[in-house]
PDB file of C-alpha atoms in Angstrom:
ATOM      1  CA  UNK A   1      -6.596 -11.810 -11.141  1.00  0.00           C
ATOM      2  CA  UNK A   2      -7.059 -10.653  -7.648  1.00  0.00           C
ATOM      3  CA  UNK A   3      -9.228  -8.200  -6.575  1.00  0.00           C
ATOM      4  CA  UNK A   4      -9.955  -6.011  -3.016  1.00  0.00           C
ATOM      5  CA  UNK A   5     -13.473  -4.713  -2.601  1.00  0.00           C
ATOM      6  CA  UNK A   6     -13.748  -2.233   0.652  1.00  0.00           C
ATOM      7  CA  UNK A   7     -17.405  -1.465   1.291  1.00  0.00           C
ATOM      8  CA  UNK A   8     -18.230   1.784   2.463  1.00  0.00           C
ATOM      9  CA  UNK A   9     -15.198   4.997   1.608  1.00  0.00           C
ATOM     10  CA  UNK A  10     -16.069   6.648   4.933  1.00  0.00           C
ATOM     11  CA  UNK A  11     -17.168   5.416   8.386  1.00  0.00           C
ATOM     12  CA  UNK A  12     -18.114   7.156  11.283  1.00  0.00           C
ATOM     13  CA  UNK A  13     -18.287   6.154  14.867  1.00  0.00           C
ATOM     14  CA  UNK A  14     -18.568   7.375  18.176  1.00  0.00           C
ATOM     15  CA  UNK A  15     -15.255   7.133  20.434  1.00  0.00           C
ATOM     16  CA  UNK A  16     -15.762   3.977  22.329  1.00  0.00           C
ATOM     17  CA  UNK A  17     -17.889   2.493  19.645  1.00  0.00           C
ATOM     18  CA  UNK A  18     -17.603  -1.022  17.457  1.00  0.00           C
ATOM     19  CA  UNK A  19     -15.507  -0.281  14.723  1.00  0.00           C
ATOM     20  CA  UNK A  20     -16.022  -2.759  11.504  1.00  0.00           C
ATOM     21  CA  UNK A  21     -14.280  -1.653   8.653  1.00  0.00           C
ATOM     22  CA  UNK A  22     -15.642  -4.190   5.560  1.00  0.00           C
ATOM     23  CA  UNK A  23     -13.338  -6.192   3.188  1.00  0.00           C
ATOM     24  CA  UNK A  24     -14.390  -9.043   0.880  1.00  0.00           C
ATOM     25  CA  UNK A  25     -12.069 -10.152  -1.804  1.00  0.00           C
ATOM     26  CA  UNK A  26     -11.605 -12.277  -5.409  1.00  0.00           C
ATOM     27  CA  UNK A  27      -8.941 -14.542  -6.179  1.00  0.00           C
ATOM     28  CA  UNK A  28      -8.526 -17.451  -7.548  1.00  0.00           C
ATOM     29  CA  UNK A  29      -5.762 -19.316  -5.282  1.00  0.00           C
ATOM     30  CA  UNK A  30      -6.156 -19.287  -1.241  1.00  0.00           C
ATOM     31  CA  UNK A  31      -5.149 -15.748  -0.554  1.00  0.00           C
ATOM     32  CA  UNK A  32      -2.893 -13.650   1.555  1.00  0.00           C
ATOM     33  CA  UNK A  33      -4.347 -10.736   3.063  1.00  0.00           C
ATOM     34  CA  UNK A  34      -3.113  -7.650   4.911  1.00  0.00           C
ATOM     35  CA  UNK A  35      -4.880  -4.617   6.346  1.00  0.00           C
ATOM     36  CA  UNK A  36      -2.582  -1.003   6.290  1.00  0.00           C
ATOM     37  CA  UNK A  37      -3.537   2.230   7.977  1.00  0.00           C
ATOM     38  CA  UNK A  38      -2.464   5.508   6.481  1.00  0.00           C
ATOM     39  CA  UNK A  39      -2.605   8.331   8.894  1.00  0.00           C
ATOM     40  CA  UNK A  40      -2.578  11.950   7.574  1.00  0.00           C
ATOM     41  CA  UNK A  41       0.210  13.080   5.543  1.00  0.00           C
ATOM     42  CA  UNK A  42       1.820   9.985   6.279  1.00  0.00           C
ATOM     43  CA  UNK A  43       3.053   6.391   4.962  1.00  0.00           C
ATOM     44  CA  UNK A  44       1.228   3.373   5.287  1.00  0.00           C
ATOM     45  CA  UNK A  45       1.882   1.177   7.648  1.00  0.00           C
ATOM     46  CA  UNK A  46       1.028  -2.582   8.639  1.00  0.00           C
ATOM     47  CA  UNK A  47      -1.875  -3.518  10.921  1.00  0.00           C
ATOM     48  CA  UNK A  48      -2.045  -7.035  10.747  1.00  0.00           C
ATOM     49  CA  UNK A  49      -2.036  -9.513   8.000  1.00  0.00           C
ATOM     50  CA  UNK A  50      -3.487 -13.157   7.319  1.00  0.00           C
ATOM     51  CA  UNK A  51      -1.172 -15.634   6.579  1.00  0.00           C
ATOM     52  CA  UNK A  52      -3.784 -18.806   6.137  1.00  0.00           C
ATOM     53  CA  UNK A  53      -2.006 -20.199  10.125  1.00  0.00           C
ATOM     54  CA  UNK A  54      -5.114 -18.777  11.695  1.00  0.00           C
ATOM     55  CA  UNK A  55      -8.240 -16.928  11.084  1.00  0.00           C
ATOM     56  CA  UNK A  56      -8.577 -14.511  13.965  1.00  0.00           C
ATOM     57  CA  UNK A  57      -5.700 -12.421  13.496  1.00  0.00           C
ATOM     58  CA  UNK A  58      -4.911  -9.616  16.013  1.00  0.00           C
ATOM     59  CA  UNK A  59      -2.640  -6.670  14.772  1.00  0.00           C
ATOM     60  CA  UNK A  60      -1.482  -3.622  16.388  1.00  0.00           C
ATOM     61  CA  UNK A  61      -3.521  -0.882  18.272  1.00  0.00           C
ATOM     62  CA  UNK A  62      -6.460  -3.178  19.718  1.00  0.00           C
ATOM     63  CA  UNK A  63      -7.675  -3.877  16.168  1.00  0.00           C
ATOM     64  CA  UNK A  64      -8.296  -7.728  14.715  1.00  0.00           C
ATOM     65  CA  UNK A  65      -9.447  -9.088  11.361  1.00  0.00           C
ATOM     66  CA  UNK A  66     -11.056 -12.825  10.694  1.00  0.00           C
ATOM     67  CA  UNK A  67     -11.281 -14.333   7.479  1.00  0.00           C
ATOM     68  CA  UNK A  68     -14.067 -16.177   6.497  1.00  0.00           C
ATOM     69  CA  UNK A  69     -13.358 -18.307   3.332  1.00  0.00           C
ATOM     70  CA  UNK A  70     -16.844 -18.956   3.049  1.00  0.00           C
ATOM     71  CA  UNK A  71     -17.737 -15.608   2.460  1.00  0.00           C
ATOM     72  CA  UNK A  72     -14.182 -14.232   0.841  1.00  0.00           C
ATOM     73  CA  UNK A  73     -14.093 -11.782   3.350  1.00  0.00           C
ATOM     74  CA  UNK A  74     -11.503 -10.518   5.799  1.00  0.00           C
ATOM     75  CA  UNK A  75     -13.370  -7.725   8.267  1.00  0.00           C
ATOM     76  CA  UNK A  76     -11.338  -5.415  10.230  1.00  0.00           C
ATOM     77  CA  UNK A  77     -12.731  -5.177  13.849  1.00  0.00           C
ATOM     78  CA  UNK A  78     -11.862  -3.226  17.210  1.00  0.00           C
ATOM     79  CA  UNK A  79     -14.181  -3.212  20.093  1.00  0.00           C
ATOM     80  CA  UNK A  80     -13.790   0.666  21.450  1.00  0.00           C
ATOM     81  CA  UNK A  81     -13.070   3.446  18.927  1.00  0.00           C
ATOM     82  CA  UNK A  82     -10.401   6.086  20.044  1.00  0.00           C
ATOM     83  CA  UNK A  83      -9.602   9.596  18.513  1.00  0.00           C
ATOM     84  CA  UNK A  84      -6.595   8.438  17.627  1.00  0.00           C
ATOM     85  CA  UNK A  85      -8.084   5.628  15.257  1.00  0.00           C
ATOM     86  CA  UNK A  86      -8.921   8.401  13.133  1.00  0.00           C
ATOM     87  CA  UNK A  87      -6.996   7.791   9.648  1.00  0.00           C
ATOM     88  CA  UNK A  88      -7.618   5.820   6.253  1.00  0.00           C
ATOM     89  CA  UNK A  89      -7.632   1.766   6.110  1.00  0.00           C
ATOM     90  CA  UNK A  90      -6.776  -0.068   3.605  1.00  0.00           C
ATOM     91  CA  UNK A  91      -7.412  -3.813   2.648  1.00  0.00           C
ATOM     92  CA  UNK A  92      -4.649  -5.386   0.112  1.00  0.00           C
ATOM     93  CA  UNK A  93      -4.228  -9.280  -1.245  1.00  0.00           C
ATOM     94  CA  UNK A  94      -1.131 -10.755  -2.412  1.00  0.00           C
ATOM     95  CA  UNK A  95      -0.660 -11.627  -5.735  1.00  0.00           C
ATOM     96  CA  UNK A  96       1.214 -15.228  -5.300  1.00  0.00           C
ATOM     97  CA  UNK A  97       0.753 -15.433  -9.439  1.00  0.00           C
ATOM     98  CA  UNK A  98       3.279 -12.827 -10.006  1.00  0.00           C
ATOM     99  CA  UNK A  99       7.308 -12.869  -9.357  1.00  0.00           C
ATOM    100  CA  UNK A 100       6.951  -9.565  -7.811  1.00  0.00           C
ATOM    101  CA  UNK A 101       4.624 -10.823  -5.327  1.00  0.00           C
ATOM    102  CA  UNK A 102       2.361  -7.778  -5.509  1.00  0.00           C
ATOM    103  CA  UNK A 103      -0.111  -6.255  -3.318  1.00  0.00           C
ATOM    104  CA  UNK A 104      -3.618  -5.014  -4.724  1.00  0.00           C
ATOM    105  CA  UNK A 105      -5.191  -2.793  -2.742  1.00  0.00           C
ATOM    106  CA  UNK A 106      -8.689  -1.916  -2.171  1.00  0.00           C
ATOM    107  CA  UNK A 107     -10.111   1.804  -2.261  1.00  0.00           C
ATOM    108  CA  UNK A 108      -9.986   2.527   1.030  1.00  0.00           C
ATOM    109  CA  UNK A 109     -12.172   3.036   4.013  1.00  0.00           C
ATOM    110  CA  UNK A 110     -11.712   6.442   5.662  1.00  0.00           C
ATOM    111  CA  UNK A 111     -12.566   6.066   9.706  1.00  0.00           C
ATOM    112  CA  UNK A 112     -13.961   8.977  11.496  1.00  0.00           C
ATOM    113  CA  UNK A 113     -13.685   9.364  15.538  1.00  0.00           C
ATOM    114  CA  UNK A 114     -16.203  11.236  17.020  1.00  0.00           C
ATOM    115  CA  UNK A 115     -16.115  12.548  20.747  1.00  0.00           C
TER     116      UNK A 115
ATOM    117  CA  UNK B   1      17.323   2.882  10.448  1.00  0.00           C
ATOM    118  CA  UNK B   2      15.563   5.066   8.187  1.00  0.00           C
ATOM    119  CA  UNK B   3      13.889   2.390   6.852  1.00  0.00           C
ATOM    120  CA  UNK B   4      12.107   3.919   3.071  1.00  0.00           C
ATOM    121  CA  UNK B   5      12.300   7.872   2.074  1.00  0.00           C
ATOM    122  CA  UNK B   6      11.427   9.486  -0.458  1.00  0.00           C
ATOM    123  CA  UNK B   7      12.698  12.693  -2.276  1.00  0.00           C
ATOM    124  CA  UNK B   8      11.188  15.220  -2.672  1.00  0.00           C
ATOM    125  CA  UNK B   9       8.097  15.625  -0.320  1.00  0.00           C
ATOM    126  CA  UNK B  10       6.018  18.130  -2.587  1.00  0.00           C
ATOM    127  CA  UNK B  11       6.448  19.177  -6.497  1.00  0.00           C
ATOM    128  CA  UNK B  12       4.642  21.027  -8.878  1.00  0.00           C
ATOM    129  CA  UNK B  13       5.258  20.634 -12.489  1.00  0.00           C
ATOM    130  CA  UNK B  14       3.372  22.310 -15.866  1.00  0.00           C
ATOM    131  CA  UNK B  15       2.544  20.120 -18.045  1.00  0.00           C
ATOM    132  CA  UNK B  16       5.274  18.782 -20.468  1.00  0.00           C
ATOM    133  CA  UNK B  17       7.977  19.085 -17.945  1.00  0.00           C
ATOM    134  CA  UNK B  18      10.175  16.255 -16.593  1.00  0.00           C
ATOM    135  CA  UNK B  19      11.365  14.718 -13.120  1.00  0.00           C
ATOM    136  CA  UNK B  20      12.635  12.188 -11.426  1.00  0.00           C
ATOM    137  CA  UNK B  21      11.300  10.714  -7.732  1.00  0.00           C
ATOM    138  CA  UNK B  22      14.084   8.758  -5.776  1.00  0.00           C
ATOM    139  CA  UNK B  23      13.222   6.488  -3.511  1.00  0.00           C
ATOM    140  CA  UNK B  24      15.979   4.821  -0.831  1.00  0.00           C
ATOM    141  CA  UNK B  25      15.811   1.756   1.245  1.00  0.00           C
ATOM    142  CA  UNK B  26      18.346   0.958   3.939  1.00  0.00           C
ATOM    143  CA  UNK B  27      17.102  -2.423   4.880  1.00  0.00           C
ATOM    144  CA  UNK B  28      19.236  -4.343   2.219  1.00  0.00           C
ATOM    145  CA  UNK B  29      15.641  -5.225   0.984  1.00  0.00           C
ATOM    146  CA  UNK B  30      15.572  -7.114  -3.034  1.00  0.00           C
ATOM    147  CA  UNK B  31      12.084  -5.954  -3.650  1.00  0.00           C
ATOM    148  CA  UNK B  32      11.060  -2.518  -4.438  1.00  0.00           C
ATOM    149  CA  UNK B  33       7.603  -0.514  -5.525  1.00  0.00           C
ATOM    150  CA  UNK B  34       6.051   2.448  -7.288  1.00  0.00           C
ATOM    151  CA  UNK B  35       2.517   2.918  -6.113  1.00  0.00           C
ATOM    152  CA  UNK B  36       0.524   6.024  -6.973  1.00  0.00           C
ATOM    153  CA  UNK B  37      -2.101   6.837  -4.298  1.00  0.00           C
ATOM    154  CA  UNK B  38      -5.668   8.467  -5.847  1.00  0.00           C
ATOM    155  CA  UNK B  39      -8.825   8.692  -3.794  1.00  0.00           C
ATOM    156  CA  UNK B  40     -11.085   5.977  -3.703  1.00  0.00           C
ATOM    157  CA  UNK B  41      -9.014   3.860  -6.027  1.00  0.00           C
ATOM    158  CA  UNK B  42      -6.227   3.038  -3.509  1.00  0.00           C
ATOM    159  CA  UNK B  43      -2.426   2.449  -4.009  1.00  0.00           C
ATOM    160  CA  UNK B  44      -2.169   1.336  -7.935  1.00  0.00           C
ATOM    161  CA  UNK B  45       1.490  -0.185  -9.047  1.00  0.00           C
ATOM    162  CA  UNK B  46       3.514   1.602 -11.276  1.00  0.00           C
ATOM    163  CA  UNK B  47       6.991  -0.673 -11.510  1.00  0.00           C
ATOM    164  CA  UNK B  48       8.312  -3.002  -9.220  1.00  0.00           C
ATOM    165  CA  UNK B  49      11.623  -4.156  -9.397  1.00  0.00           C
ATOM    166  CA  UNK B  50      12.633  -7.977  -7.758  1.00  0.00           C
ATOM    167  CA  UNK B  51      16.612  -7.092  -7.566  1.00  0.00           C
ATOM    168  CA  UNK B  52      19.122  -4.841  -8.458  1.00  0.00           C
ATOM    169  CA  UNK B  53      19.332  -3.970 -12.426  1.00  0.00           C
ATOM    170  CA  UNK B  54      15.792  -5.487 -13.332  1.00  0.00           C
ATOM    171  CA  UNK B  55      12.623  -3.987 -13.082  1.00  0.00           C
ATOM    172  CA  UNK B  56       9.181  -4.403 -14.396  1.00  0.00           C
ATOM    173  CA  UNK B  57       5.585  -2.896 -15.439  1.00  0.00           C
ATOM    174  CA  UNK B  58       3.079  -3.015 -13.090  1.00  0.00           C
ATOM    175  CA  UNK B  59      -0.504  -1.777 -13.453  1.00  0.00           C
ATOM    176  CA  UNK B  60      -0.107   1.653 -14.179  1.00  0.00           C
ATOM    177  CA  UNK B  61       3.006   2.214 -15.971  1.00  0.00           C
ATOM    178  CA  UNK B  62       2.433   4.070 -19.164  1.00  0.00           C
ATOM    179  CA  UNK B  63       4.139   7.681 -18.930  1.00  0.00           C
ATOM    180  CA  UNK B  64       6.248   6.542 -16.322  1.00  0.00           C
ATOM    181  CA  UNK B  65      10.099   4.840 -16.422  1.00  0.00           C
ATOM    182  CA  UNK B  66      12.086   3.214 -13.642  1.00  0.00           C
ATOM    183  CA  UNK B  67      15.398   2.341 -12.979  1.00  0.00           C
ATOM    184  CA  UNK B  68      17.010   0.471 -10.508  1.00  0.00           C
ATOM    185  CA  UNK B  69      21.033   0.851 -10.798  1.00  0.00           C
ATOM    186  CA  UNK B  70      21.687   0.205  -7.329  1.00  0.00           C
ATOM    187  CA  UNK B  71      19.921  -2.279  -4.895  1.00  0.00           C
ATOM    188  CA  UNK B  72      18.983   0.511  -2.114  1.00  0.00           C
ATOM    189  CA  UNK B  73      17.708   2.990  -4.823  1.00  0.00           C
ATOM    190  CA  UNK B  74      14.508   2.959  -6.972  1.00  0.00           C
ATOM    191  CA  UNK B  75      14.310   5.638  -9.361  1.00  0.00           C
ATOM    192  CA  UNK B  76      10.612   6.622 -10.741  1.00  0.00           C
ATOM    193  CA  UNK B  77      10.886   9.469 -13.925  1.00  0.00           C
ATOM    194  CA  UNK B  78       8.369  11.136 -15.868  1.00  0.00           C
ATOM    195  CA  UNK B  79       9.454  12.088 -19.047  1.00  0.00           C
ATOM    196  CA  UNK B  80       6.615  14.562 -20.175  1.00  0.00           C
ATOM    197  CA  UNK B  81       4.199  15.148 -16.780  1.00  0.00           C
ATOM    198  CA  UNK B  82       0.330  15.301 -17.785  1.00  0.00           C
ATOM    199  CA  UNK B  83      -2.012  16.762 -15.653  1.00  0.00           C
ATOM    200  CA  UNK B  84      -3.399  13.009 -15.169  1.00  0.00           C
ATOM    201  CA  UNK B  85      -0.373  12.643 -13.101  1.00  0.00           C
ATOM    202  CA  UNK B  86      -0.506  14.760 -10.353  1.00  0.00           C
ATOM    203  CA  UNK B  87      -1.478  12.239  -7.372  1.00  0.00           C
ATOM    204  CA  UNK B  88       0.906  11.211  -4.369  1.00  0.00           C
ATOM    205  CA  UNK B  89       3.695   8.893  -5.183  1.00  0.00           C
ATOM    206  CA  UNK B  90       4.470   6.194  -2.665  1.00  0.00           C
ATOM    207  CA  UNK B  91       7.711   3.940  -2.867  1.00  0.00           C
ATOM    208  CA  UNK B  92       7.840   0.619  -0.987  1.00  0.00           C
ATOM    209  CA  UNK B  93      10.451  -2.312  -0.445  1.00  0.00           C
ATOM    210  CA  UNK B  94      10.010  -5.650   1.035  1.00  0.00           C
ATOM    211  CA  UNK B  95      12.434  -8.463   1.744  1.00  0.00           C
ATOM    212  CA  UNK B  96      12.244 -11.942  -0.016  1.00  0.00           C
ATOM    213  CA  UNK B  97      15.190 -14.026   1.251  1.00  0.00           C
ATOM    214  CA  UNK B  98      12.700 -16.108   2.906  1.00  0.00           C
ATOM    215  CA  UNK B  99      10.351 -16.293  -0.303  1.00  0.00           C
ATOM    216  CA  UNK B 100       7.653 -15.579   1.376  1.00  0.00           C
ATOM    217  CA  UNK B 101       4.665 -14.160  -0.041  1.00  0.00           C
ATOM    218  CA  UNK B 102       3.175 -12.498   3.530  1.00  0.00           C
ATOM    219  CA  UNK B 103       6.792 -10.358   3.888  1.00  0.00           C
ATOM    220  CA  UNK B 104       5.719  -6.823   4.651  1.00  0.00           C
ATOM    221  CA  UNK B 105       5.899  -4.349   2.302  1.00  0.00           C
ATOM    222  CA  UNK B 106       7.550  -1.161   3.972  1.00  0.00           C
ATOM    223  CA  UNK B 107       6.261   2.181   2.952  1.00  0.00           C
ATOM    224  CA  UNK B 108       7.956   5.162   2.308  1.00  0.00           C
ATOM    225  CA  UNK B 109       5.911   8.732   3.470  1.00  0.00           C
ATOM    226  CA  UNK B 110       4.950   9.899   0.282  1.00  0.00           C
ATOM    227  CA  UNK B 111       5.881  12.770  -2.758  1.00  0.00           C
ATOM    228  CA  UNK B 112       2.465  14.836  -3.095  1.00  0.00           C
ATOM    229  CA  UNK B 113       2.890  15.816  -7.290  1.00  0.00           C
ATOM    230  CA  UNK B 114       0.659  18.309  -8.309  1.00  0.00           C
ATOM    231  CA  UNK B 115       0.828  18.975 -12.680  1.00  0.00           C
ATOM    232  CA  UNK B 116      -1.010  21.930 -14.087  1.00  0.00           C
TER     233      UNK B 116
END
């Protein structure tokens, strides 16, 4: 079975700071993996996803994500923080076991913007 | 396109009582999804359904039932709501005509359930 293990429920940076939001998963084929932001009161929506034809992968709104086999992890990245970024991330692998091609999802990692 | 919506936004239910979330897609999408959102455990799958008239359990599903009569609609009920249920409700669709397993999952905005 898969599993999505997001280190850390709340970060907090300074606007114009690294962000690095951590994701490491389990699974037991070569995965699929997406990252979704949820801002408040809203939906989630797509930020960029890995779909094995490269291992940088840049998604919307500045952020990027490389996976690193070697360490089963998939790292969310963007190099300046803005207010804006404020909202909660989440990491998800697909299940390519199941006919309904699910996602699991990982606990979340809240992102705080300071000024 | 109004791409996944949800009805209603908010509900509040005593315990025992019954409902029924809809869910509507109008991207002609086969897949659909019942996540329930609690904190720090993430989204956790209800029911999915792969097509029109099937559907299926997913991680989650005991005190819940689905039911997918039409292809745009995904219907999630609770028969007898427990205060374990009250978390927010999030519907999703995806497309799979190109059998793909990296197609996007759309997300609806939510139905905040709240059971005392």
């Amino acid at each position: 079975a898969q599993s999505v293990t997001q280190l850390g429920s709340h970060v907090s940076v300074s606007e114009g700071a690294l962000v690095l939001l951590r994701c490491n998963y389990s699974s037991s084929v070569p995965p699929y993996l997406f990252w979704y932001v949820q801002y408040p009161n809203q939906g989630l929506q797509l930020l960029l996803k890995y779909t094995s034809a490269a291992t940088l992968v840049k998604g919307i709104n500045g952020f990027e994500a490389e996976f690193k086999k070697s360490e089963t992890s998939f790292h969310l990245t963007k190099p300046s923080a803005h207010m804006s970024d404020a909202a909660e991330y989440f990491c998800a692998v697909s299940d390519r076991g199941n006919a309904g091609n699910m996602l699991t999802f990982g606990g979340g990692t809240r992102l705080m913007v300071k000024p | 396109n109004a791409g996944v919506t949800q009805t209603p936004k908010f509900r509040v239910l005593k315990t025992g009582q019954s409902m029924t979330l809809l869910c509507a897609q109008d991207m002609n999408h086969e897949y659909m999804y019942w996540y329930r959102q609690d904190p720090g455990m993430g989204l956790r799958l209800i029911h999915y359904s792969v097509g029109e008239g099937t559907t299926a359990k997913g991680e989650v599903p005991d005190g819940y039932n689905v039911s997918r009569l039409k292809k745009q609609n995904f219907l999630l009920g609770l028969e007898s709501a427990a205060p374990s249920q009250t978390s927010v409700y999030f519907c999703a669709s995806r497309d799979s005509t190109s059998g793909r397993f990296t197609d996007t999952q759309y997300f609806g905005p939510g139905t905040r359930l709240t059971v005392l």
